[in-house]
PDB file of C-alpha atoms in Angstrom:
ATOM      1  CA  MET S   1      20.458   3.807   6.722  1.00 39.00           C
ATOM      2  CA  LYS S   2      18.107   4.895   3.989  1.00 50.00           C
ATOM      3  CA  ARG S   3      15.324   2.670   2.910  1.00 57.00           C
ATOM      4  CA  ALA S   4      15.261   1.546  -0.543  1.00 62.00           C
ATOM      5  CA  LYS S   5      12.836   2.817  -2.630  1.00 79.00           C
ATOM      6  CA  PHE S   6      10.274   1.104  -5.665  1.00 81.00           C
ATOM      7  CA  ASP S   7      11.923   2.730  -8.501  1.00 81.00           C
ATOM      8  CA  GLU S   8      12.285   2.057 -12.196  1.00 82.00           C
ATOM      9  CA  ALA S   9      15.118  -0.991 -11.029  1.00 85.00           C
ATOM     10  CA  SER S  10      13.059  -2.443  -8.672  1.00 86.00           C
ATOM     11  CA  GLN S  11      10.124  -3.105 -11.058  1.00 84.00           C
ATOM     12  CA  VAL S  12      12.156  -4.923 -13.607  1.00 86.00           C
ATOM     13  CA  ALA S  13      13.801  -6.898 -10.849  1.00 89.00           C
ATOM     14  CA  LEU S  14       9.880  -7.830  -9.580  1.00 89.00           C
ATOM     15  CA  THR S  15       9.134  -8.148 -13.313  1.00 88.00           C
ATOM     16  CA  ASP S  16      11.808 -10.844 -13.572  1.00 89.00           C
ATOM     17  CA  CYS S  17      10.835 -12.425 -10.379  1.00 91.00           C
ATOM     18  CA  VAL S  18       7.385 -12.987 -11.387  1.00 89.00           C
ATOM     19  CA  LYS S  19       8.199 -13.918 -14.735  1.00 87.00           C
ATOM     20  CA  GLN S  20      10.570 -16.430 -13.076  1.00 90.00           C
ATOM     21  CA  ILE S  21       7.751 -17.895 -10.655  1.00 91.00           C
ATOM     22  CA  GLU S  22       5.654 -18.469 -13.742  1.00 88.00           C
ATOM     23  CA  THR S  23       7.735 -20.637 -15.137  1.00 88.00           C
ATOM     24  CA  THR S  24       7.591 -23.432 -12.431  1.00 91.00           C
ATOM     25  CA  THR S  25       3.650 -22.900 -11.876  1.00 91.00           C
ATOM     26  CA  ASP S  26       0.601 -22.926 -13.475  1.00 89.00           C
ATOM     27  CA  ALA S  27      -0.760 -20.154 -11.429  1.00 90.00           C
ATOM     28  CA  GLU S  28      -1.219 -16.683 -12.521  1.00 89.00           C
ATOM     29  CA  LEU S  29       0.526 -13.825 -10.257  1.00 90.00           C
ATOM     30  CA  VAL S  30      -0.273 -10.168 -10.640  1.00 91.00           C
ATOM     31  CA  LEU S  31       1.770  -7.698  -8.240  1.00 93.00           C
ATOM     32  CA  ILE S  32       0.615  -4.246  -7.577  1.00 93.00           C
ATOM     33  CA  VAL S  33       2.672  -2.015  -5.657  1.00 93.00           C
ATOM     34  CA  ARG S  34       0.613   1.234  -4.414  1.00 92.00           C
ATOM     35  CA  ALA S  35       1.479   4.618  -2.666  1.00 92.00           C
ATOM     36  CA  ARG S  36      -1.851   4.621  -1.111  1.00 94.00           C
ATOM     37  CA  SER S  37      -5.316   3.041  -0.529  1.00 94.00           C
ATOM     38  CA  GLY S  38      -6.982   6.093  -0.137  1.00 90.00           C
ATOM     39  CA  SER S  39      -6.944   9.735  -0.701  1.00 90.00           C
ATOM     40  CA  TYR S  40      -6.585  10.445   2.761  1.00 94.00           C
ATOM     41  CA  ARG S  41      -7.963  13.978   2.813  1.00 95.00           C
ATOM     42  CA  HIS S  42      -9.891  13.813   5.871  1.00 95.00           C
ATOM     43  CA  ALA S  43      -6.009  13.575   7.791  1.00 96.00           C
ATOM     44  CA  ASP S  44      -4.797  16.517   5.910  1.00 97.00           C
ATOM     45  CA  TYR S  45      -7.699  18.651   6.483  1.00 96.00           C
ATOM     46  CA  LEU S  46      -7.124  17.652  10.366  1.00 96.00           C
ATOM     47  CA  PHE S  47      -3.834  18.318  10.558  1.00 97.00           C
ATOM     48  CA  GLY S  48      -4.493  22.099   9.029  1.00 96.00           C
ATOM     49  CA  ALA S  49      -7.231  22.534  11.330  1.00 96.00           C
ATOM     50  CA  LEU S  50      -5.023  21.740  14.324  1.00 96.00           C
ATOM     51  CA  LEU S  51      -2.049  23.925  12.661  1.00 95.00           C
ATOM     52  CA  ALA S  52      -4.466  26.409  12.645  1.00 95.00           C
ATOM     53  CA  PHE S  53      -6.011  26.403  15.994  1.00 95.00           C
ATOM     54  CA  ALA S  54      -3.028  26.238  17.514  1.00 94.00           C
ATOM     55  CA  GLY S  55      -1.954  29.261  15.389  1.00 90.00           C
ATOM     56  CA  LEU S  56      -5.343  31.219  16.882  1.00 88.00           C
ATOM     57  CA  LEU S  57      -4.162  30.374  20.342  1.00 88.00           C
ATOM     58  CA  PHE S  58      -0.770  32.215  19.523  1.00 84.00           C
ATOM     59  CA  LEU S  59      -2.484  34.990  17.805  1.00 79.00           C
ATOM     60  CA  LEU S  60      -5.177  35.579  20.721  1.00 79.00           C
ATOM     61  CA  PHE S  61      -3.036  34.763  23.990  1.00 81.00           C
ATOM     62  CA  SER S  62      -0.142  36.313  22.234  1.00 74.00           C
ATOM     63  CA  PRO S  63       1.695  39.537  24.333  1.00 77.00           C
ATOM     64  CA  PHE S  64       2.398  40.576  20.742  1.00 75.00           C
ATOM     65  CA  ASP S  65      -0.134  43.127  19.310  1.00 73.00           C
ATOM     66  CA  PHE S  66      -1.516  42.187  15.514  1.00 68.00           C
ATOM     67  CA  HIS S  67      -4.018  43.798  13.478  1.00 73.00           C
ATOM     68  CA  GLN S  68      -7.409  42.360  13.865  1.00 75.00           C
ATOM     69  CA  TYR S  69      -7.511  41.772   9.943  1.00 73.00           C
ATOM     70  CA  TRP S  70      -4.326  39.493  10.081  1.00 75.00           C
ATOM     71  CA  VAL S  71      -6.544  36.624  12.410  1.00 81.00           C
ATOM     72  CA  PRO S  72      -8.466  34.934   9.690  1.00 85.00           C
ATOM     73  CA  ILE S  73      -5.752  35.477   6.989  1.00 88.00           C
ATOM     74  CA  ASP S  74      -2.355  33.825   9.143  1.00 87.00           C
ATOM     75  CA  VAL S  75      -5.376  31.070  10.136  1.00 90.00           C
ATOM     76  CA  GLY S  76      -6.724  30.439   6.525  1.00 93.00           C
ATOM     77  CA  LEU S  77      -2.605  30.223   5.718  1.00 94.00           C
ATOM     78  CA  LEU S  78      -1.806  27.664   8.390  1.00 94.00           C
ATOM     79  CA  PHE S  79      -5.053  25.202   7.831  1.00 96.00           C
ATOM     80  CA  ALA S  80      -3.477  25.425   4.144  1.00 96.00           C
ATOM     81  CA  GLY S  81       0.338  25.080   5.035  1.00 96.00           C
ATOM     82  CA  GLY S  82      -0.549  22.217   7.344  1.00 95.00           C
ATOM     83  CA  ALA S  83      -2.771  20.398   4.690  1.00 96.00           C
ATOM     84  CA  PHE S  84      -0.210  20.270   2.002  1.00 96.00           C
ATOM     85  CA  ILE S  85       2.295  19.621   4.677  1.00 96.00           C
ATOM     86  CA  SER S  86       0.146  16.333   5.674  1.00 96.00           C
ATOM     87  CA  SER S  87      -0.303  15.792   2.018  1.00 94.00           C
ATOM     88  CA  ARG S  88       3.540  14.931   1.689  1.00 93.00           C
ATOM     89  CA  SER S  89       3.910  12.818   4.947  1.00 94.00           C
ATOM     90  CA  ASN S  90       2.742   9.397   5.055  1.00 94.00           C
ATOM     91  CA  PHE S  91       3.705   9.755   8.920  1.00 94.00           C
ATOM     92  CA  LEU S  92       1.552  12.160   9.642  1.00 95.00           C
ATOM     93  CA  ARG S  93      -1.779  10.308   7.676  1.00 96.00           C
ATOM     94  CA  ARG S  94      -0.742   7.650   9.520  1.00 95.00           C
ATOM     95  CA  LEU S  95      -0.452   9.619  12.866  1.00 95.00           C
ATOM     96  CA  LEU S  96      -3.748  11.148  12.106  1.00 95.00           C
ATOM     97  CA  THR S  97      -6.127   7.858  11.373  1.00 95.00           C
ATOM     98  CA  SER S  98      -7.142   4.524  12.991  1.00 94.00           C
ATOM     99  CA  GLU S  99      -5.632   1.184  12.168  1.00 94.00           C
ATOM    100  CA  LYS S 100      -8.988   0.158  11.283  1.00 95.00           C
ATOM    101  CA  PHE S 101      -9.757   2.942   8.873  1.00 95.00           C
ATOM    102  CA  ARG S 102      -6.435   1.665   7.234  1.00 95.00           C
ATOM    103  CA  SER S 103      -6.962  -1.796   6.798  1.00 94.00           C
ATOM    104  CA  GLU S 104     -10.151  -1.570   5.716  1.00 95.00           C
ATOM    105  CA  ALA S 105      -8.989   0.850   2.848  1.00 95.00           C
ATOM    106  CA  VAL S 106      -6.355  -2.011   1.666  1.00 96.00           C
ATOM    107  CA  ARG S 107      -8.857  -4.603   1.527  1.00 95.00           C
ATOM    108  CA  LYS S 108     -10.956  -2.488  -0.427  1.00 95.00           C
ATOM    109  CA  GLY S 109      -8.190  -1.661  -2.586  1.00 94.00           C
ATOM    110  CA  ALA S 110      -6.855  -5.272  -2.938  1.00 94.00           C
ATOM    111  CA  ALA S 111     -10.596  -6.720  -3.736  1.00 94.00           C
ATOM    112  CA  ALA S 112     -11.358  -4.126  -6.042  1.00 92.00           C
ATOM    113  CA  MET S 113      -8.142  -4.703  -8.138  1.00 91.00           C
ATOM    114  CA  PHE S 114      -8.594  -8.792  -8.022  1.00 91.00           C
ATOM    115  CA  TYR S 115     -11.801  -8.194 -10.057  1.00 89.00           C
ATOM    116  CA  GLU S 116     -10.277  -4.888 -12.403  1.00 87.00           C
ATOM    117  CA  ALA S 117      -7.559  -6.538 -13.037  1.00 84.00           C
ATOM    118  CA  GLY S 118      -9.500  -9.989 -14.427  1.00 85.00           C
ATOM    119  CA  ILE S 119      -7.400 -12.344 -12.186  1.00 87.00           C
ATOM    120  CA  ALA S 120     -10.906 -13.953 -10.876  1.00 84.00           C
ATOM    121  CA  ASN S 121     -11.442 -14.374 -14.397  1.00 82.00           C
ATOM    122  CA  THR S 122      -8.504 -16.892 -14.848  1.00 82.00           C
ATOM    123  CA  ASN S 123      -9.851 -20.006 -16.903  1.00 81.00           C
ATOM    124  CA  ALA S 124      -8.543 -22.677 -14.037  1.00 84.00           C
ATOM    125  CA  GLU S 125      -9.442 -20.417 -11.282  1.00 88.00           C
ATOM    126  CA  LEU S 126      -5.453 -19.868 -10.484  1.00 90.00           C
ATOM    127  CA  GLY S 127      -5.274 -16.286 -10.145  1.00 90.00           C
ATOM    128  CA  LEU S 128      -3.366 -14.881  -7.321  1.00 93.00           C
ATOM    129  CA  LEU S 129      -2.878 -10.898  -6.310  1.00 94.00           C
ATOM    130  CA  ILE S 130      -0.364  -9.545  -3.987  1.00 95.00           C
ATOM    131  CA  TYR S 131      -1.212  -6.569  -3.497  1.00 96.00           C
ATOM    132  CA  LEU S 132       1.020  -3.839  -1.412  1.00 95.00           C
ATOM    133  CA  SER S 133       0.171  -0.535  -0.341  1.00 95.00           C
ATOM    134  CA  ILE S 134       3.145   1.524   0.869  1.00 93.00           C
ATOM    135  CA  LEU S 135       1.492   4.477   2.824  1.00 95.00           C
ATOM    136  CA  GLU S 136      -0.825   1.883   5.538  1.00 95.00           C
ATOM    137  CA  ARG S 137       2.255  -0.507   5.378  1.00 95.00           C
ATOM    138  CA  ARG S 138       0.299  -3.457   4.358  1.00 95.00           C
ATOM    139  CA  LEU S 139      -0.067  -6.440   2.194  1.00 96.00           C
ATOM    140  CA  GLU S 140      -2.817  -8.225   1.251  1.00 95.00           C
ATOM    141  CA  LEU S 141      -2.867 -11.315  -0.803  1.00 95.00           C
ATOM    142  CA  ILE S 142      -5.913 -12.878  -2.834  1.00 94.00           C
ATOM    143  CA  ALA S 143      -5.846 -16.485  -4.182  1.00 93.00           C
ATOM    144  CA  ASP S 144      -8.501 -17.751  -6.240  1.00 92.00           C
ATOM    145  CA  ARG S 145     -10.107 -21.376  -5.388  1.00 92.00           C
ATOM    146  CA  GLY S 146      -7.872 -22.970  -7.842  1.00 92.00           C
ATOM    147  CA  VAL S 147      -4.820 -21.836  -5.613  1.00 93.00           C
ATOM    148  CA  LEU S 148      -6.050 -22.625  -2.053  1.00 93.00           C
ATOM    149  CA  LYS S 149      -7.269 -25.853  -2.962  1.00 93.00           C
ATOM    150  CA  GLY S 150      -3.956 -27.105  -4.489  1.00 92.00           C
ATOM    151  CA  VAL S 151      -1.486 -25.717  -1.713  1.00 94.00           C
ATOM    152  CA  ASN S 152      -0.897 -27.157   1.318  1.00 92.00           C
ATOM    153  CA  ALA S 153      -2.767 -25.323   4.023  1.00 93.00           C
ATOM    154  CA  LEU S 154       0.374 -24.719   6.840  1.00 94.00           C
ATOM    155  CA  GLU S 155       2.716 -24.162   4.057  1.00 94.00           C
ATOM    156  CA  TRP S 156      -0.198 -21.753   2.572  1.00 94.00           C
ATOM    157  CA  ASN S 157      -0.271 -20.053   6.036  1.00 94.00           C
ATOM    158  CA  GLN S 158       3.475 -19.687   7.113  1.00 94.00           C
ATOM    159  CA  VAL S 159       4.105 -17.699   3.272  1.00 94.00           C
ATOM    160  CA  VAL S 160       1.536 -15.490   3.612  1.00 94.00           C
ATOM    161  CA  PHE S 161       2.520 -14.502   7.202  1.00 94.00           C
ATOM    162  CA  GLU S 162       5.961 -13.818   5.665  1.00 93.00           C
ATOM    163  CA  LEU S 163       4.754 -11.708   3.098  1.00 93.00           C
ATOM    164  CA  HIS S 164       2.328  -9.508   5.709  1.00 93.00           C
ATOM    165  CA  GLU S 165       5.660  -9.618   7.801  1.00 92.00           C
ATOM    166  CA  ALA S 166       7.320  -8.395   4.556  1.00 90.00           C
ATOM    167  CA  GLY S 167       4.378  -5.378   4.015  1.00 92.00           C
ATOM    168  CA  ARG S 168       4.981  -3.911   7.179  1.00 91.00           C
ATOM    169  CA  LYS S 169       8.781  -2.680   6.050  1.00 88.00           C
ATOM    170  CA  PRO S 170       7.523  -2.702   2.677  1.00 88.00           C
ATOM    171  CA  GLU S 171      10.969  -2.560   0.685  1.00 89.00           C
ATOM    172  CA  PRO S 172      11.907  -3.967  -2.811  1.00 90.00           C
ATOM    173  CA  GLN S 173      14.064  -6.364  -1.384  1.00 90.00           C
ATOM    174  CA  SER S 174      11.422  -7.830   0.992  1.00 91.00           C
ATOM    175  CA  LEU S 175       9.232  -8.208  -0.940  1.00 92.00           C
ATOM    176  CA  HIS S 176      10.977 -10.079  -3.605  1.00 92.00           C
ATOM    177  CA  ASP S 177      12.567 -12.336  -1.167  1.00 92.00           C
ATOM    178  CA  GLY S 178       8.798 -12.954  -0.296  1.00 93.00           C
ATOM    179  CA  LEU S 179       7.637 -13.514  -3.561  1.00 93.00           C
ATOM    180  CA  GLN S 180       9.791 -16.017  -4.123  1.00 94.00           C
ATOM    181  CA  LYS S 181       8.960 -17.955  -1.162  1.00 94.00           C
ATOM    182  CA  LEU S 182       5.825 -17.899  -2.629  1.00 95.00           C
ATOM    183  CA  GLY S 183       7.099 -19.192  -5.938  1.00 93.00           C
ATOM    184  CA  CYS S 184       8.695 -22.200  -4.087  1.00 94.00           C
ATOM    185  CA  LEU S 185       5.096 -23.148  -2.652  1.00 95.00           C
ATOM    186  CA  LEU S 186       2.854 -22.397  -6.090  1.00 94.00           C
ATOM    187  CA  ALA S 187       6.067 -24.773  -7.686  1.00 94.00           C
ATOM    188  CA  LYS S 188       5.700 -27.503  -5.490  1.00 94.00           C
ATOM    189  CA  HIS S 189       1.893 -27.759  -5.436  1.00 94.00           C
ATOM    190  CA  LEU S 190       0.750 -26.424  -8.852  1.00 92.00           C
ATOM    191  CA  PRO S 191       3.682 -26.919 -11.381  1.00 93.00           C
ATOM    192  CA  ALA S 192       3.694 -25.966 -14.546  1.00 89.00           C
ATOM    193  CA  THR S 193       2.301 -28.438 -17.014  1.00 86.00           C
ATOM    194  CA  GLY S 194       2.461 -26.404 -20.244  1.00 77.00           C
ATOM    195  CA  GLU S 195      -1.292 -26.628 -20.531  1.00 73.00           C
ATOM    196  CA  ASN S 196      -2.365 -23.386 -18.823  1.00 68.00           C
ATOM    197  CA  PRO S 197      -1.978 -20.183 -21.186  1.00 72.00           C
ATOM    198  CA  ASN S 198      -0.472 -16.927 -19.471  1.00 72.00           C
ATOM    199  CA  GLU S 199      -3.774 -14.878 -19.161  1.00 72.00           C
ATOM    200  CA  LEU S 200      -2.456 -12.252 -17.022  1.00 77.00           C
ATOM    201  CA  CYS S 201       0.455  -9.531 -17.553  1.00 73.00           C
ATOM    202  CA  ASP S 202       4.004 -10.231 -15.508  1.00 69.00           C
ATOM    203  CA  ALA S 203       5.090  -6.963 -14.938  1.00 72.00           C
ATOM    204  CA  PRO S 204       3.844  -5.394 -11.908  1.00 79.00           C
ATOM    205  CA  HIS S 205       1.717  -2.263 -11.664  1.00 86.00           C
ATOM    206  CA  PHE S 206       3.218   0.364  -9.611  1.00 87.00           C
ATOM    207  CA  GLU S 207       1.170   3.751  -8.697  1.00 88.00           C
ATOM    208  CA  LEU S 208       3.367   5.812  -6.432  1.00 82.00           C
ATOM    209  CA  LYS S 209       2.031   9.056  -7.002  1.00 79.00           C
TER     210      LYS S 209
END
């Protein structure tokens, strides 16, 4: 079964979901969906080097005869081709990087966006970032102090756990369902009072290239 993609239709649905949530709570939600949280060029170069090395071994030990001047050309082409193939493959980039590296990249990306998007500067400290990075299959949720003080810790941890699980298989519907559960929790503990203005943009920010 083909996995659903994050496209214009899903962006509209997620935007509506965030807007609906914010009608029931004073919390300010920002949703960011990114293709990756780093360049991963080192993984591309590593795959290119491995492919080039395999090609070199073939040329050196092959029973076929090759002119010597073809060796550096073929090795260079294999390196470039391998790097290009890896740059188009999330699977290869995950395979050639450690879990620690990917986790750290997502955490740093989420922390940077928390401040760049102005979430840390809301008047009532009710900003909340949901940051999904597709290549790493990770979701980070960062809440300001007002949110953490206002919600029940056990209920909060359960919702965060479910969102993290949704991030492991990033699809629009699972993310939508997780956001709705988060919205119910926020509406319960931080209901809309009509006194907190909408300070942040409701539309999810997609960076999928």
